[in-house]
PDB file of C-alpha atoms in Angstrom:
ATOM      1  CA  UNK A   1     100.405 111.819  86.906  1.00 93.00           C
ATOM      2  CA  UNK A   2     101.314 110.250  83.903  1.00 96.00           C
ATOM      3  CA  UNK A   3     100.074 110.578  80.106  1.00 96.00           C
ATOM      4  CA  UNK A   4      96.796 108.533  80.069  1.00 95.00           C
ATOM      5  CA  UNK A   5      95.633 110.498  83.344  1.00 96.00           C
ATOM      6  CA  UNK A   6      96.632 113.905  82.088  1.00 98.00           C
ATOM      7  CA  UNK A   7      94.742 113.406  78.105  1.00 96.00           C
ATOM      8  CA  UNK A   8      91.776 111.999  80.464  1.00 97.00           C
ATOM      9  CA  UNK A   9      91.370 115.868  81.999  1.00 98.00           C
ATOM     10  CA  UNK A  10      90.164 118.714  80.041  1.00 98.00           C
ATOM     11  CA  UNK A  11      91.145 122.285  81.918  1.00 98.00           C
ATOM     12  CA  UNK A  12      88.582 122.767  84.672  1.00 98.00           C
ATOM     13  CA  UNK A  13      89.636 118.762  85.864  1.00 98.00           C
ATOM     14  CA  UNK A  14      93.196 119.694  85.532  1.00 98.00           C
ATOM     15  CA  UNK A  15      92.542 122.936  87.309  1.00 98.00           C
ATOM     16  CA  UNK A  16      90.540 121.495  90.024  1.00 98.00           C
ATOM     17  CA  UNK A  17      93.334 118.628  90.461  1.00 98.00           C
ATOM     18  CA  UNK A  18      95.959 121.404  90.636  1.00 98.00           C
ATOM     19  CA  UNK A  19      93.619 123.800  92.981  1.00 97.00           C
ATOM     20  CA  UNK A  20      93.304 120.651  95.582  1.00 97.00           C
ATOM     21  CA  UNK A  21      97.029 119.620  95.676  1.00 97.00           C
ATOM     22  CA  UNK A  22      96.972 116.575  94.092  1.00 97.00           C
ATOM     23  CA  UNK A  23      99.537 117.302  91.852  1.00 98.00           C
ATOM     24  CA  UNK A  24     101.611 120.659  90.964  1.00 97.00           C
ATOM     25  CA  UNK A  25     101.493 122.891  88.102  1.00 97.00           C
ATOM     26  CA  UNK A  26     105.131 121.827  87.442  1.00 97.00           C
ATOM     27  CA  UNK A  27     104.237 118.109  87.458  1.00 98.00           C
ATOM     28  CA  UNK A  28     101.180 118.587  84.692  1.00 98.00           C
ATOM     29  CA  UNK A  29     103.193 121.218  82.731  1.00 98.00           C
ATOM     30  CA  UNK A  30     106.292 118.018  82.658  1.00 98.00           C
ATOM     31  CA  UNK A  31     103.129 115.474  81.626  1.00 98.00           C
ATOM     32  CA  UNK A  32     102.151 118.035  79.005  1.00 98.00           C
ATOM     33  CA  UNK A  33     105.622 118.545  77.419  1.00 98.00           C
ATOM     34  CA  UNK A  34     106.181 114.996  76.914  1.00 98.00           C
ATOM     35  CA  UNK A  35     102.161 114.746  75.605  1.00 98.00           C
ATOM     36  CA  UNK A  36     103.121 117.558  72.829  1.00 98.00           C
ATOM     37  CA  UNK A  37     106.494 115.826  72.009  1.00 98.00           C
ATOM     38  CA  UNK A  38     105.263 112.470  71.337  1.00 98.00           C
ATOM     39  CA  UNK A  39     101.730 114.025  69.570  1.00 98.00           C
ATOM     40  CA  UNK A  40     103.834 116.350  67.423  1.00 98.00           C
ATOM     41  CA  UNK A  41     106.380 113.394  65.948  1.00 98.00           C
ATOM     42  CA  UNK A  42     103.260 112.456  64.261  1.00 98.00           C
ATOM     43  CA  UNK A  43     101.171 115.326  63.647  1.00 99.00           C
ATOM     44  CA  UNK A  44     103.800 118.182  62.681  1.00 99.00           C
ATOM     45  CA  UNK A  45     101.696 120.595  64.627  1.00 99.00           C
ATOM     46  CA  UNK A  46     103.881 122.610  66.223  1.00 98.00           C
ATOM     47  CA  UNK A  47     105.751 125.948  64.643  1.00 96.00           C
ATOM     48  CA  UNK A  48     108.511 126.600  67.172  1.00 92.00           C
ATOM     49  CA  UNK A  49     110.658 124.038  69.935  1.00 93.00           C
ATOM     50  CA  UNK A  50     108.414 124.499  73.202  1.00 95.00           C
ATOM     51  CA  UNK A  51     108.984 127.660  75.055  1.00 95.00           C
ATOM     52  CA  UNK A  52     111.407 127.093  77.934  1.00 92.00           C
ATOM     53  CA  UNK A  53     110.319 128.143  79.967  1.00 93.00           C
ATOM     54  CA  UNK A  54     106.695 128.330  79.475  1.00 95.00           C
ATOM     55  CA  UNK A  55     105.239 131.868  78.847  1.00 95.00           C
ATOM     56  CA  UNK A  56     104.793 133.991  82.220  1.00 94.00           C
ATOM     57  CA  UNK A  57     101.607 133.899  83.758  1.00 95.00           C
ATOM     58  CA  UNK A  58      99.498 134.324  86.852  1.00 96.00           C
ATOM     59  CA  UNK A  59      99.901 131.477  89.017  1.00 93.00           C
ATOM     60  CA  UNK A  60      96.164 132.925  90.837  1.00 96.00           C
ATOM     61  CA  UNK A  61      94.395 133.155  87.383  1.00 98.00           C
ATOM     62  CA  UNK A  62      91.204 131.317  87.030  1.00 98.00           C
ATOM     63  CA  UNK A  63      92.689 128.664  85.009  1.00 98.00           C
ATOM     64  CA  UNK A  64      96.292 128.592  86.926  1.00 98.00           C
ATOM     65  CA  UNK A  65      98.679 125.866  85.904  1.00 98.00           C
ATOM     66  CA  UNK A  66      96.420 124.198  82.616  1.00 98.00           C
ATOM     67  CA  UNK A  67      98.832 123.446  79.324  1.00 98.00           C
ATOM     68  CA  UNK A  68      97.552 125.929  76.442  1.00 98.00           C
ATOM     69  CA  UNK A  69      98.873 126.886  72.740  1.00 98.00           C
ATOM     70  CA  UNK A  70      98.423 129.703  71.312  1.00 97.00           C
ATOM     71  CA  UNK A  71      98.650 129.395  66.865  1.00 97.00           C
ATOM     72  CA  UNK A  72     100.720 131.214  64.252  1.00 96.00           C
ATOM     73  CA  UNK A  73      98.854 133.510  62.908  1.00 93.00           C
ATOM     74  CA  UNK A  74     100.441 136.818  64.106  1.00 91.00           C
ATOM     75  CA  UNK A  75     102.212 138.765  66.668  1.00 92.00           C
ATOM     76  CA  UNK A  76     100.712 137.276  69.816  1.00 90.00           C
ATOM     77  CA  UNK A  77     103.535 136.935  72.569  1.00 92.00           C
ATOM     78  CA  UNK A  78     106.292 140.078  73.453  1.00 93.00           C
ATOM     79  CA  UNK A  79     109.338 138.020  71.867  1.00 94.00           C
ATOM     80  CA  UNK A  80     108.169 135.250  70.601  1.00 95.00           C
ATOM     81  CA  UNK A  81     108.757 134.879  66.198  1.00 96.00           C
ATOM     82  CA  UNK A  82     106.053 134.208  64.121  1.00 95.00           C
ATOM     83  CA  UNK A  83     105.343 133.252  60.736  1.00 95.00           C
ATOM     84  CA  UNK A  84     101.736 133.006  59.447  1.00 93.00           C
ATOM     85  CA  UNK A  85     103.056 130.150  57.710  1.00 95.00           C
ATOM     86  CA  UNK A  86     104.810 132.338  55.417  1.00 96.00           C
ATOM     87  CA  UNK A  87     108.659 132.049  54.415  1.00 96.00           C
ATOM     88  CA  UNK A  88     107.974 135.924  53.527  1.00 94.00           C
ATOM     89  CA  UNK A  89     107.234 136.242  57.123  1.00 94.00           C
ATOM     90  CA  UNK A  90     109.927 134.051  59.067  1.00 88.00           C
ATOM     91  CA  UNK A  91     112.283 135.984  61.611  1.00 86.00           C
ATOM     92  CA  UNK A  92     109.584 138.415  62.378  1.00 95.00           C
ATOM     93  CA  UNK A  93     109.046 138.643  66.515  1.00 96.00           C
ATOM     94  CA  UNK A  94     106.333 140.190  68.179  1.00 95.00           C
ATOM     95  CA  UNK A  95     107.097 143.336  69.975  1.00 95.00           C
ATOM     96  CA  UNK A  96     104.326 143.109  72.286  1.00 93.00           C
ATOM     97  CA  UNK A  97     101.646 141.001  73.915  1.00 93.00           C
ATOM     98  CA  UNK A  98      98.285 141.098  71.872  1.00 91.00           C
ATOM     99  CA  UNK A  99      95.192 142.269  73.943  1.00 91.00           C
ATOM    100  CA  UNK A 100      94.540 138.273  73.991  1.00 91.00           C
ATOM    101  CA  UNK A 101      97.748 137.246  75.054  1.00 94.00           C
ATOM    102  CA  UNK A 102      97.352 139.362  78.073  1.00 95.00           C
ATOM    103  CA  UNK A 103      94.002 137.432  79.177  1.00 95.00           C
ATOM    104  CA  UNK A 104      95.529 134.509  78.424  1.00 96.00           C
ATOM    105  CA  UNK A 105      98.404 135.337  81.014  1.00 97.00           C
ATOM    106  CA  UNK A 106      95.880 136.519  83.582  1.00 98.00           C
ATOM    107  CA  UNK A 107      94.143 133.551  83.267  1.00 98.00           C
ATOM    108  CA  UNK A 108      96.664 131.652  83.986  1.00 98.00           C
ATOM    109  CA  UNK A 109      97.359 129.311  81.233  1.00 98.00           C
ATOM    110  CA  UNK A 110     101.074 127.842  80.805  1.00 98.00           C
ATOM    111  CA  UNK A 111     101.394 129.192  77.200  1.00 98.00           C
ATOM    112  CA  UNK A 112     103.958 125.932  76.219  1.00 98.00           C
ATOM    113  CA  UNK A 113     104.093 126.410  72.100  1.00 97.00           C
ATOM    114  CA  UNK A 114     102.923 127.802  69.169  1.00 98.00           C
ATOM    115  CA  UNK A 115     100.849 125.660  66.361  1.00 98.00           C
ATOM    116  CA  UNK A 116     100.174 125.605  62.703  1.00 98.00           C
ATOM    117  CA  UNK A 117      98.594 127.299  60.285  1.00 97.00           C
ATOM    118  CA  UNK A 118      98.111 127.438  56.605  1.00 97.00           C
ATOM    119  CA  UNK A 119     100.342 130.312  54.831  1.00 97.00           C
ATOM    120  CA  UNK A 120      98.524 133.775  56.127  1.00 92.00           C
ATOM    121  CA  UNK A 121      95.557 131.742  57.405  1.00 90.00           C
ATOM    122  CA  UNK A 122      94.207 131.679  53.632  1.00 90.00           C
ATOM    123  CA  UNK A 123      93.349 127.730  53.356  1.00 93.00           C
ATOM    124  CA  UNK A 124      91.053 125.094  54.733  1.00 95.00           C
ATOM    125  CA  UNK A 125      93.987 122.593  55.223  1.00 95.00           C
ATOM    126  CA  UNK A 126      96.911 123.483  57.355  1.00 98.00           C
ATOM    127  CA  UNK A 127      99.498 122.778  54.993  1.00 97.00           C
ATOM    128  CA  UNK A 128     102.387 125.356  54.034  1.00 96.00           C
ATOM    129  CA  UNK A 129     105.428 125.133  52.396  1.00 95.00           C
ATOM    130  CA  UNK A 130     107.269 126.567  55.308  1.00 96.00           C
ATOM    131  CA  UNK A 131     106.117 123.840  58.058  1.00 96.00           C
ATOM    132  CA  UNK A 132     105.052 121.112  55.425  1.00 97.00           C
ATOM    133  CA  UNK A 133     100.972 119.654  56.454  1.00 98.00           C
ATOM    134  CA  UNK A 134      99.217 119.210  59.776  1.00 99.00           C
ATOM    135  CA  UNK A 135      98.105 115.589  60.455  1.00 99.00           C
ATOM    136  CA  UNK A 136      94.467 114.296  61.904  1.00 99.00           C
ATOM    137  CA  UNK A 137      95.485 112.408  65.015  1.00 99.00           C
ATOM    138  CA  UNK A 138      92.225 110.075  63.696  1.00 98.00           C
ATOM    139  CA  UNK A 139      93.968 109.351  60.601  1.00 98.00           C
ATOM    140  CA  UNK A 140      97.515 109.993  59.524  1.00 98.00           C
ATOM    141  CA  UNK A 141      96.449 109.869  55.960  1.00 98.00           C
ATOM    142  CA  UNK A 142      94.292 112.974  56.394  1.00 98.00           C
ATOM    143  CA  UNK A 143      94.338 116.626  57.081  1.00 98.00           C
ATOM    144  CA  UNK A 144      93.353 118.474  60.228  1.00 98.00           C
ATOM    145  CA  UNK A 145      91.734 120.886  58.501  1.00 98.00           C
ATOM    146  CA  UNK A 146      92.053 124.630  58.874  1.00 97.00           C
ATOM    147  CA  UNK A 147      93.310 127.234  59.537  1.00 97.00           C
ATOM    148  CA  UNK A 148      93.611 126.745  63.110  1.00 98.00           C
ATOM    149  CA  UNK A 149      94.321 123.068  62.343  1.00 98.00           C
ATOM    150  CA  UNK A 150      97.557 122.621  64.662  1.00 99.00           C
ATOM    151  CA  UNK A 151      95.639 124.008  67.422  1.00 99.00           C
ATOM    152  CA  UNK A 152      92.689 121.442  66.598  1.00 99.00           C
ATOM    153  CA  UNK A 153      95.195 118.332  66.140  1.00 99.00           C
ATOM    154  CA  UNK A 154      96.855 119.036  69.572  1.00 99.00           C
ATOM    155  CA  UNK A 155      93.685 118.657  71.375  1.00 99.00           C
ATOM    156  CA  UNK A 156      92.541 115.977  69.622  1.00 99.00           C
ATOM    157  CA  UNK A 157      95.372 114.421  70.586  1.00 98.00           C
ATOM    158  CA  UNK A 158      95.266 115.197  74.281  1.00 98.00           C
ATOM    159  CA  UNK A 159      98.441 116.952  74.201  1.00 98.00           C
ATOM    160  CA  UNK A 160      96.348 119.804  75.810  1.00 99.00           C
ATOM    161  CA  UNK A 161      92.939 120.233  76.447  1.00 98.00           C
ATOM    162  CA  UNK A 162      92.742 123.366  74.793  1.00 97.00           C
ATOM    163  CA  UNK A 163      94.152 126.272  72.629  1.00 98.00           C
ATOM    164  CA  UNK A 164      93.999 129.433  70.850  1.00 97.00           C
ATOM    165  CA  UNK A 165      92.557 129.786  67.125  1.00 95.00           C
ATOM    166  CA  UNK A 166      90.724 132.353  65.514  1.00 93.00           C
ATOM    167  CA  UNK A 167      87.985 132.064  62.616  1.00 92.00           C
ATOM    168  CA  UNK A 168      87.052 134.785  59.945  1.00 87.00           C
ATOM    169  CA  UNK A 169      85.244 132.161  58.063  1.00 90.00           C
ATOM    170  CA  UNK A 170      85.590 128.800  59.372  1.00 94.00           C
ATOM    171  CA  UNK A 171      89.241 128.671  60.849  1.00 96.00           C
ATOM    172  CA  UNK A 172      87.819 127.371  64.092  1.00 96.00           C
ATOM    173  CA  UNK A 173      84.940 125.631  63.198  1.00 97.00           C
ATOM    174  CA  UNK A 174      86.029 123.673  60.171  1.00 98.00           C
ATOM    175  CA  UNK A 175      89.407 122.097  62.282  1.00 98.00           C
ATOM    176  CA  UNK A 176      86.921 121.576  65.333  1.00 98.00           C
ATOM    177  CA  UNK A 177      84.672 119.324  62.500  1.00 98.00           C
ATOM    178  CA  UNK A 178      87.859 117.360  61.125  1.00 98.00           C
ATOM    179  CA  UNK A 179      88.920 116.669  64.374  1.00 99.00           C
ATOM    180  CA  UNK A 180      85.643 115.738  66.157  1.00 98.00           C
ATOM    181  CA  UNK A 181      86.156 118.587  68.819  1.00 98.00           C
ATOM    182  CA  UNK A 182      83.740 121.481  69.883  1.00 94.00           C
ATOM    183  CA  UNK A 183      85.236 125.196  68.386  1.00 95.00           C
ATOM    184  CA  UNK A 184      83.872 128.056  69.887  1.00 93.00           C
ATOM    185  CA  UNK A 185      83.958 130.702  67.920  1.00 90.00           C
ATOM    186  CA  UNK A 186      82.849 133.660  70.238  1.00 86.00           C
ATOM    187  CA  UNK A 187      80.160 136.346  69.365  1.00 84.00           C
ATOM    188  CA  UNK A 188      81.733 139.776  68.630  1.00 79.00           C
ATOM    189  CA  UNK A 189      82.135 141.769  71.499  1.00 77.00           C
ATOM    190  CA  UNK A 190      83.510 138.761  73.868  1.00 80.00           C
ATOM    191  CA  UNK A 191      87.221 139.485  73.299  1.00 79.00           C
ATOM    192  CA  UNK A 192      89.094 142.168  72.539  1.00 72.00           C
ATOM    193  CA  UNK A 193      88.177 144.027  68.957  1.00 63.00           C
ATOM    194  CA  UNK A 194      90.196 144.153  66.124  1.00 57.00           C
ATOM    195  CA  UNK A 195      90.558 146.607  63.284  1.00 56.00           C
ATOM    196  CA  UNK A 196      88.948 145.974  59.832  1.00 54.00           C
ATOM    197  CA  UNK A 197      89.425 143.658  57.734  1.00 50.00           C
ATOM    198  CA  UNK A 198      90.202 141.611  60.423  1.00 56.00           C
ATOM    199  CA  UNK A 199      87.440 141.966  62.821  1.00 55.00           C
ATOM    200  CA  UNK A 200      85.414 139.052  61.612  1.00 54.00           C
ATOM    201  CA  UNK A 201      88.003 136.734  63.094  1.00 58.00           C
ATOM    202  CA  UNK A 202      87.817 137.982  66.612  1.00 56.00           C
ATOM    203  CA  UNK A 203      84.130 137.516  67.081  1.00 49.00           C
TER     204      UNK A 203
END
């Protein structure tokens, strides 16, 4: 497989190439490391070097072997540091797996990196002064918009075909927009709840 095959697939194709034998997990999770290496040269999207290895997963999850990022915008993965985008933040590691980071696991995405975000999610533009701005793989000249805007850039590049964000008022739906993508936010109740104030960004 090589790069103009793999950014041609969105999940369920890669899945159903992966399912059939055509190619192996390993050989799309090598196509998608190289993908997210040359995207992120130009985009700046990425917070951290890519995880190596990738995050464990279940190799019989529904969506076994598919790339997928997960953003920056708290303690998602046992071990893995986070920021928020915030220098007040940096060197803080999660000590366990959010309730989403376990689905994501079961489902069998190869968690490979983690993307940008504005400082505490707080902006419409994915720019910080810890990671510097997120770029619109449409036009360097121009934002990616935000918060979840590395997540949005990286798929819009077809370094993966898709990743995590979140939305309490647009973080999802405003990068989707700059980047000419479809954002789902989900309706509250389809993933796991979160306490207030933050509930309005899980559904």
């Amino acid at each position: 497989m090589n790069l103009w095959e793999y950014a041609s697939l969105d999940a369920v194709g890669l899945r159903d190439l992966i399912r059939s034998g055509e190619v192996t997990a390993a050989e799309v999770e090598e196509v998608a490391r190289e993908a997210l290496e040359v995207a992120n040269a130009e985009l700046n999207a990425l917070t951290l070097p890519l995880f190596t290895p990738a995050l464990e997963h279940d190799a019989d999850g529904p969506l076994a072997g598919v790339p997928f990022l997960v953003k920056d915008s708290g303690p998602f993965a046992r071990g893995v540091p986070f920021t928020l985008g915030s220098r007040s933040i940096r060197g803080a590691t999660a000590m366990v797996d959010h309730d989403l980071m376990t689905r994501f696991r079961a489902a069998g995405l190869v968690t490979l990196g983690q993307t940008t975000a504005p400082e505490l999610g707080l902006s419409y533009a994915t720019e910080s002064r810890l990671h510097g701005a997120t770029r619109n793989p449409w036009d360097l000249a121009r934002g990616a918009g935000g918060s979840s805007g590395g997540s949005a850039a990286l798929v819009a590049a077809g370094a993966v075909p898709l990743a995590h964000g979140n939305d309490g008022g647009g973080s999802i739906r405003i990068p989707a927009a700059c980047c000419g993508l479809v954002g789902l936010k989900p309706s509250r109740g389809r993933t796991p709840p979160a306490r207030p104030p933050a509930r309005s960004a899980s559904g």
